[in-house]
N, CA and C atoms as an extended XYZ file, in Angstrom:
354
Properties=species:S:1:pos:R:3:atomname:S:1:resname:S:1:resid:I:1 pbc="F F F"
N         0.851       -1.187        0.000 N   MET     1
C         0.000        0.000        0.000 CA  MET     1
C         0.889        1.240        0.000 C   MET     1
N         0.624        2.154       -0.912 N   SER     2
C         1.492        3.315       -1.015 CA  SER     2
C         1.149        4.368        0.040 C   SER     2
N         2.136        5.144        0.362 N   SER     3
C         2.031        6.159        1.397 CA  SER     3
C         1.924        7.550        0.772 C   SER     3
N         0.994        8.378        1.254 N   PRO     4
C         0.878        9.744        0.729 CA  PRO     4
C         2.166       10.552        0.931 C   PRO     4
N         2.893       10.266        2.018 N   GLU     5
C         4.157       10.976        2.262 CA  GLU     5
C         5.196       10.625        1.199 C   GLU     5
N         5.212        9.361        0.800 N   VAL     6
C         6.154        8.943       -0.248 CA  VAL     6
C         5.724        9.534       -1.584 C   VAL     6
N         4.430        9.561       -1.850 N   ASP     7
C         3.930       10.186       -3.077 CA  ASP     7
C         4.390       11.650       -3.139 C   ASP     7
N         4.289       12.361       -2.019 N   ALA     8
C         4.695       13.770       -1.962 CA  ALA     8
C         6.204       13.908       -2.175 C   ALA     8
N         6.983       13.026       -1.557 N   PHE     9
C         8.438       13.043       -1.733 CA  PHE     9
C         8.779       12.900       -3.217 C   PHE     9
N         8.172       11.935       -3.868 N   LEU    10
C         8.466       11.674       -5.275 CA  LEU    10
C         8.005       12.811       -6.173 C   LEU    10
N         6.891       13.432       -5.831 N   ALA    11
C         6.353       14.529       -6.645 CA  ALA    11
C         7.320       15.714       -6.702 C   ALA    11
N         8.167       15.832       -5.702 N   GLU    12
C         9.125       16.948       -5.656 CA  GLU    12
C        10.401       16.670       -6.455 C   GLU    12
N        10.550       15.489       -7.001 N   ARG    13
C        11.764       15.125       -7.719 CA  ARG    13
C        11.626       15.433       -9.210 C   ARG    13
N        12.756       15.690       -9.891 N   PRO    14
C        12.717       15.886      -11.350 CA  PRO    14
C        12.139       14.639      -12.032 C   PRO    14
N        11.528       14.821      -13.180 N   GLU    15
C        10.805       13.742      -13.872 CA  GLU    15
C        11.611       12.456      -14.031 C   GLU    15
N        12.819       12.544      -14.571 N   GLU    16
C        13.594       11.326      -14.826 CA  GLU    16
C        13.908       10.595      -13.517 C   GLU    16
N        14.274       11.344      -12.483 N   MET    17
C        14.558       10.741      -11.186 CA  MET    17
C        13.289       10.144      -10.593 C   MET    17
N        12.185       10.862      -10.711 N   ARG    18
C        10.912       10.366      -10.169 CA  ARG    18
C        10.551        9.023      -10.801 C   ARG    18
N        10.712        8.912      -12.111 N   GLN    19
C        10.396        7.661      -12.803 CA  GLN    19
C        11.283        6.516      -12.301 C   GLN    19
N        12.578        6.771      -12.164 N   ALA    20
C        13.507        5.729      -11.696 CA  ALA    20
C        13.154        5.299      -10.279 C   ALA    20
N        12.828        6.268       -9.418 N   LEU    21
C        12.500        5.947       -8.027 CA  LEU    21
C        11.139        5.270       -7.910 C   LEU    21
N        10.182        5.649       -8.752 N   GLU    22
C         8.870        4.977       -8.764 CA  GLU    22
C         9.033        3.500       -9.139 C   GLU    22
N         9.879        3.243      -10.141 N   ASN    23
C        10.116        1.853      -10.556 CA  ASN    23
C        10.788        1.076       -9.433 C   ASN    23
N        11.756        1.697       -8.771 N   LEU    24
C        12.424        1.060       -7.638 CA  LEU    24
C        11.406        0.765       -6.537 C   LEU    24
N        10.546        1.731       -6.260 N   ARG    25
C         9.495        1.575       -5.237 CA  ARG    25
C         8.595        0.381       -5.545 C   ARG    25
N         8.157        0.275       -6.793 N   ARG    26
C         7.277       -0.835       -7.188 CA  ARG    26
C         7.988       -2.179       -7.047 C   ARG    26
N         9.254       -2.220       -7.426 N   THR    27
C        10.017       -3.469       -7.323 CA  THR    27
C        10.173       -3.884       -5.867 C   THR    27
N        10.485       -2.925       -4.999 N   ILE    28
C        10.624       -3.225       -3.569 CA  ILE    28
C         9.295       -3.734       -3.014 C   ILE    28
N         8.220       -3.031       -3.323 N   ALA    29
C         6.892       -3.405       -2.814 CA  ALA    29
C         6.501       -4.808       -3.276 C   ALA    29
N         6.826       -5.149       -4.513 N   ALA    30
C         6.504       -6.484       -5.028 CA  ALA    30
C         7.346       -7.558       -4.343 C   ALA    30
N         8.592       -7.240       -4.037 N   ALA    31
C         9.493       -8.208       -3.403 CA  ALA    31
C         9.198       -8.372       -1.911 C   ALA    31
N         8.561       -7.361       -1.325 N   ALA    32
C         8.271       -7.382        0.114 CA  ALA    32
C         6.818       -6.998        0.365 C   ALA    32
N         5.884       -7.873       -0.043 N   PRO    33
C         4.467       -7.521        0.071 CA  PRO    33
C         3.994       -7.277        1.512 C   PRO    33
N         4.702       -7.802        2.496 N   ASP    34
C         4.306       -7.588        3.893 CA  ASP    34
C         4.943       -6.346        4.511 C   ASP    34
N         5.773       -5.651        3.751 N   ALA    35
C         6.440       -4.456        4.269 CA  ALA    35
C         5.486       -3.267        4.271 C   ALA    35
N         5.754       -2.334        5.169 N   VAL    36
C         4.948       -1.122        5.303 CA  VAL    36
C         5.789        0.054        4.820 C   VAL    36
N         5.189        0.873        3.961 N   GLU    37
C         5.895        2.007        3.382 CA  GLU    37
C         5.634        3.273        4.173 C   GLU    37
N         6.648        4.113        4.275 N   GLY    38
C         6.501        5.410        4.938 CA  GLY    38
C         7.745        6.239        4.701 C   GLY    38
N         7.930        7.241        5.533 N   ILE    39
C         9.132        8.076        5.450 CA  ILE    39
C         9.954        7.817        6.708 C   ILE    39
N        11.238        7.597        6.511 N   GLY    40
C        12.159        7.400        7.631 CA  GLY    40
C        13.427        8.185        7.355 C   GLY    40
N        13.846        8.973        8.309 N   TYR    41
C        15.045        9.812        8.134 CA  TYR    41
C        14.937       10.685        6.884 C   TYR    41
N        13.731       11.128        6.580 N   GLY    42
C        13.517       12.065        5.476 CA  GLY    42
C        13.438       11.450        4.089 C   GLY    42
N        13.495       10.119        4.000 N   VAL    43
C        13.423        9.454        2.695 CA  VAL    43
C        12.391        8.325        2.726 C   VAL    43
N        11.883        7.927        1.557 N   PRO    44
C        10.956        6.799        1.507 CA  PRO    44
C        11.622        5.539        2.062 C   PRO    44
N        10.889        4.849        2.932 N   ALA    45
C        11.444        3.678        3.609 CA  ALA    45
C        10.386        2.587        3.725 C   ALA    45
N        10.855        1.364        3.781 N   PHE    46
C         9.986        0.217        4.012 CA  PHE    46
C        10.395       -0.430        5.326 C   PHE    46
N         9.390       -0.803        6.112 N   LYS    47
C         9.636       -1.542        7.347 CA  LYS    47
C         9.027       -2.923        7.206 C   LYS    47
N         9.711       -3.899        7.801 N   TYR    48
C         9.250       -5.276        7.774 CA  TYR    48
C         9.304       -5.782        9.206 C   TYR    48
N         8.152       -6.272        9.688 N   ARG    49
C         8.058       -6.725       11.082 CA  ARG    49
C         8.522       -5.647       12.064 C   ARG    49
N         8.216       -4.396       11.719 N   GLY    50
C         8.554       -3.273       12.590 CA  GLY    50
C        10.005       -2.838       12.524 C   GLY    50
N        10.802       -3.498       11.691 N   ARG    51
C        12.227       -3.161       11.578 CA  ARG    51
C        12.511       -2.540       10.216 C   ARG    51
N        13.478       -1.624       10.148 N   PRO    52
C        13.834       -1.034        8.848 CA  PRO    52
C        14.269       -2.112        7.858 C   PRO    52
N        13.697       -2.067        6.675 N   LEU    53
C        14.030       -3.046        5.637 CA  LEU    53
C        14.989       -2.411        4.628 C   LEU    53
N        14.491       -1.522        3.798 N   VAL    54
C        15.291       -0.779        2.820 CA  VAL    54
C        14.657        0.590        2.652 C   VAL    54
N        15.400        1.505        2.056 N   SER    55
C        14.849        2.812        1.737 CA  SER    55
C        15.514        3.322        0.458 C   SER    55
N        15.044        4.462       -0.026 N   PHE    56
C        15.612        5.008       -1.258 CA  PHE    56
C        15.453        6.516       -1.261 C   PHE    56
N        16.210        7.165       -2.132 N   GLY    57
C        16.126        8.617       -2.229 CA  GLY    57
C        16.856        9.097       -3.460 C   GLY    57
N        16.947       10.415       -3.557 N   GLY    58
C        17.613       10.999       -4.704 CA  GLY    58
C        18.413       12.212       -4.308 C   GLY    58
N        19.669       12.226       -4.699 N   GLY    59
C        20.519       13.393       -4.482 CA  GLY    59
C        20.470       14.286       -5.708 C   GLY    59
N        21.340       15.257       -5.724 N   LYS    60
C        21.340       16.198       -6.840 CA  LYS    60
C        21.611       15.499       -8.178 C   LYS    60
N        22.590       14.582       -8.175 N   ASN    61
C        22.995       13.954       -9.438 CA  ASN    61
C        22.882       12.435       -9.456 C   ASN    61
N        22.183       11.873       -8.497 N   HIS    62
C        22.071       10.412       -8.460 CA  HIS    62
C        20.845        9.982       -7.664 C   HIS    62
N        20.492        8.715       -7.834 N   CYS    63
C        19.471        8.065       -7.018 CA  CYS    63
C        20.216        7.149       -6.048 C   CYS    63
N        19.581        6.844       -4.929 N   SER    64
C        20.198        5.953       -3.948 CA  SER    64
C        19.212        4.883       -3.515 C   SER    64
N        19.750        3.687       -3.352 N   PHE    65
C        19.005        2.567       -2.786 CA  PHE    65
C        19.756        2.191       -1.516 C   PHE    65
N        19.088        2.363       -0.379 N   TYR    66
C        19.711        2.108        0.915 CA  TYR    66
C        19.335        0.691        1.367 C   TYR    66
N        20.267       -0.226        1.218 N   VAL    67
C        20.049       -1.622        1.577 CA  VAL    67
C        20.079       -1.777        3.101 C   VAL    67
N        20.756       -0.860        3.773 N   GLN    68
C        20.797       -0.794        5.242 CA  GLN    68
C        21.449       -2.005        5.887 C   GLN    68
N        22.311       -2.689        5.139 N   SER    69
C        22.987       -3.851        5.709 CA  SER    69
C        24.331       -4.069        5.024 C   SER    69
N        25.413       -3.734        5.710 N   PRO    70
C        26.727       -4.027        5.136 CA  PRO    70
C        26.900       -5.521        4.846 C   PRO    70
N        26.305       -6.392        5.655 N   ALA    71
C        26.431       -7.840        5.435 CA  ALA    71
C        25.772       -8.254        4.121 C   ALA    71
N        24.589       -7.724        3.832 N   VAL    72
C        23.908       -8.047        2.570 CA  VAL    72
C        24.701       -7.471        1.400 C   VAL    72
N        25.207       -6.270        1.565 N   MET    73
C        26.013       -5.651        0.505 CA  MET    73
C        27.246       -6.521        0.222 C   MET    73
N        27.896       -6.975        1.283 N   ASP    74
C        29.099       -7.790        1.136 CA  ASP    74
C        28.781       -9.124        0.460 C   ASP    74
N        27.665       -9.721        0.842 N   ALA    75
C        27.269      -11.012        0.274 CA  ALA    75
C        26.976      -10.913       -1.228 C   ALA    75
N        26.629       -9.715       -1.696 N   HIS    76
C        26.296       -9.513       -3.110 CA  HIS    76
C        27.344       -8.635       -3.806 C   HIS    76
N        28.537       -8.606       -3.235 N   ARG    77
C        29.625       -7.740       -3.727 CA  ARG    77
C        29.855       -7.894       -5.225 C   ARG    77
N        29.895       -9.135       -5.729 N   ASP    78
C        30.184       -9.349       -7.148 CA  ASP    78
C        29.117       -8.717       -8.044 C   ASP    78
N        27.864       -8.855       -7.653 N   GLU    79
C        26.768       -8.286       -8.453 CA  GLU    79
C        26.737       -6.767       -8.388 C   GLU    79
N        27.335       -6.196       -7.349 N   LEU    80
C        27.330       -4.738       -7.162 CA  LEU    80
C        28.605       -4.081       -7.694 C   LEU    80
N        29.491       -4.877       -8.263 N   ALA    81
C        30.806       -4.384       -8.678 CA  ALA    81
C        30.751       -3.166       -9.607 C   ALA    81
N        29.755       -3.085      -10.456 N   GLY    82
C        29.690       -1.975      -11.407 CA  GLY    82
C        29.043       -0.713      -10.872 C   GLY    82
N        28.645       -0.722       -9.609 N   TYR    83
C        27.922        0.416       -9.038 CA  TYR    83
C        28.758        1.142       -8.002 C   TYR    83
N        28.444        2.406       -7.814 N   GLU    84
C        29.058        3.177       -6.740 CA  GLU    84
C        28.355        2.774       -5.449 C   GLU    84
N        29.103        2.263       -4.501 N   THR    85
C        28.505        1.807       -3.252 CA  THR    85
C        29.222        2.426       -2.054 C   THR    85
N        28.511        2.446       -0.953 N   ALA    86
C        29.057        2.815        0.346 CA  ALA    86
C        28.472        1.795        1.311 C   ALA    86
N        28.844        1.844        2.549 N   LYS    87
C        28.488        0.855        3.574 CA  LYS    87
C        27.192        0.066        3.296 C   LYS    87
N        26.058        0.692        3.227 N   GLY    88
C        24.796        0.003        2.978 CA  GLY    88
C        23.998        0.664        1.866 C   GLY    88
N        24.697        1.340        0.942 N   THR    89
C        24.049        2.167       -0.068 CA  THR    89
C        24.568        1.858       -1.468 C   THR    89
N        23.645        1.925       -2.432 N   ILE    90
C        24.012        1.817       -3.845 CA  ILE    90
C        23.537        3.104       -4.514 C   ILE    90
N        24.448        3.780       -5.211 N   ARG    91
C        24.069        4.983       -5.955 CA  ARG    91
C        24.023        4.643       -7.440 C   ARG    91
N        23.045        5.235       -8.138 N   PHE    92
C        22.913        4.968       -9.567 CA  PHE    92
C        22.294        6.175      -10.254 C   PHE    92
N        22.538        6.265      -11.547 N   ALA    93
C        21.977        7.358      -12.344 CA  ALA    93
C        20.521        7.040      -12.683 C   ALA    93
N        19.702        8.078      -12.732 N   ALA    94
C        18.276        7.884      -13.041 CA  ALA    94
C        18.091        7.215      -14.402 C   ALA    94
N        18.976        7.521      -15.342 N   ASP    95
C        18.841        6.925      -16.679 CA  ASP    95
C        19.514        5.554      -16.784 C   ASP    95
N        20.072        5.072      -15.666 N   GLU    96
C        20.642        3.725      -15.605 CA  GLU    96
C        20.167        3.041      -14.326 C   GLU    96
N        18.866        2.754      -14.232 N   PRO    97
C        18.305        2.199      -12.993 CA  PRO    97
C        18.851        0.813      -12.661 C   PRO    97
N        18.733        0.458      -11.402 N   LEU    98
C        19.158       -0.870      -10.956 CA  LEU    98
C        18.253       -1.926      -11.589 C   LEU    98
N        18.815       -3.061      -11.982 N   PRO    99
C        17.985       -4.132      -12.544 CA  PRO    99
C        17.001       -4.646      -11.479 C   PRO    99
N        15.726       -4.825      -11.846 N   PRO   100
C        14.732       -5.314      -10.885 CA  PRO   100
C        15.138       -6.624      -10.211 C   PRO   100
N        15.800       -7.533      -10.943 N   ASP   101
C        16.219       -8.805      -10.348 CA  ASP   101
C        17.211       -8.581       -9.207 C   ASP   101
N        18.120       -7.631       -9.377 N   LEU   102
C        19.096       -7.317       -8.334 CA  LEU   102
C        18.395       -6.717       -7.119 C   LEU   102
N        17.471       -5.802       -7.354 N   VAL   103
C        16.726       -5.178       -6.254 CA  VAL   103
C        15.964       -6.250       -5.480 C   VAL   103
N        15.267       -7.129       -6.210 N   ARG   104
C        14.520       -8.217       -5.563 CA  ARG   104
C        15.433       -9.086       -4.699 C   ARG   104
N        16.579       -9.447       -5.242 N   LYS   105
C        17.540      -10.280       -4.523 CA  LYS   105
C        17.983       -9.612       -3.217 C   LYS   105
N        18.281       -8.317       -3.288 N   LEU   106
C        18.736       -7.579       -2.100 CA  LEU   106
C        17.624       -7.444       -1.067 C   LEU   106
N        16.409       -7.174       -1.527 N   VAL   107
C        15.270       -7.057       -0.605 CA  VAL   107
C        14.999       -8.409        0.057 C   VAL   107
N        15.022       -9.468       -0.721 N   GLU   108
C        14.793      -10.806       -0.154 CA  GLU   108
C        15.889      -11.178        0.850 C   GLU   108
N        17.115      -10.774        0.578 N   ALA   109
C        18.215      -11.034        1.512 CA  ALA   109
C        18.013      -10.267        2.817 C   ALA   109
N        17.506       -9.036        2.717 N   ARG   110
C        17.226       -8.244        3.925 CA  ARG   110
C        16.089       -8.880        4.723 C   ARG   110
N        15.059       -9.363        4.044 N   ILE   111
C        13.944      -10.024        4.731 CA  ILE   111
C        14.476      -11.259        5.477 C   ILE   111
N        15.299      -12.045        4.808 N   ALA   112
C        15.880      -13.244        5.433 CA  ALA   112
C        16.731      -12.851        6.635 C   ALA   112
N        17.471      -11.757        6.528 N   GLU   113
C        18.320      -11.282        7.622 CA  GLU   113
C        17.463      -10.878        8.829 C   GLU   113
N        16.369      -10.174        8.580 N   ILE   114
C        15.477       -9.750        9.657 CA  ILE   114
C        14.791      -10.968       10.287 C   ILE   114
N        14.324      -11.893        9.450 N   ASP   115
C        13.677      -13.108        9.963 CA  ASP   115
C        14.647      -13.912       10.835 C   ASP   115
N        15.900      -14.004       10.417 N   ALA   116
C        16.902      -14.778       11.165 CA  ALA   116
C        17.195      -14.141       12.529 C   ALA   116
N        17.097      -12.819       12.587 N   ALA   117
C        17.390      -12.115       13.841 CA  ALA   117
C        16.209      -12.136       14.800 C   ALA   117
N        15.020      -12.472       14.280 N   ALA   118
C        13.804      -12.436       15.109 CA  ALA   118
C        13.725      -13.627       16.061 C   ALA   118
């Protein structure tokens, strides 16, 4: 279920970035149907079982997918090799969005990580 706060966040973004982030949002929502969408730390975020799952946002010249787990990032290091990454973040250009299969894999890994910790 989409959140009006996330809709407002996206409405403020430039068209190309908005489209890339909307697609990312849909992919995350499909991969995590039990997650709840909202705003966390000023960016669109998904929570699963009350815990932060993933979030996303857009800077001046890039989009960001916040995986929020250095362990998940490390486990998928080879698949992320072509992207600019930081501790739990993947940055990408709006005109070069992340492949949906990769996003799904990362979201599913985060769900498994949260389930294992529960």
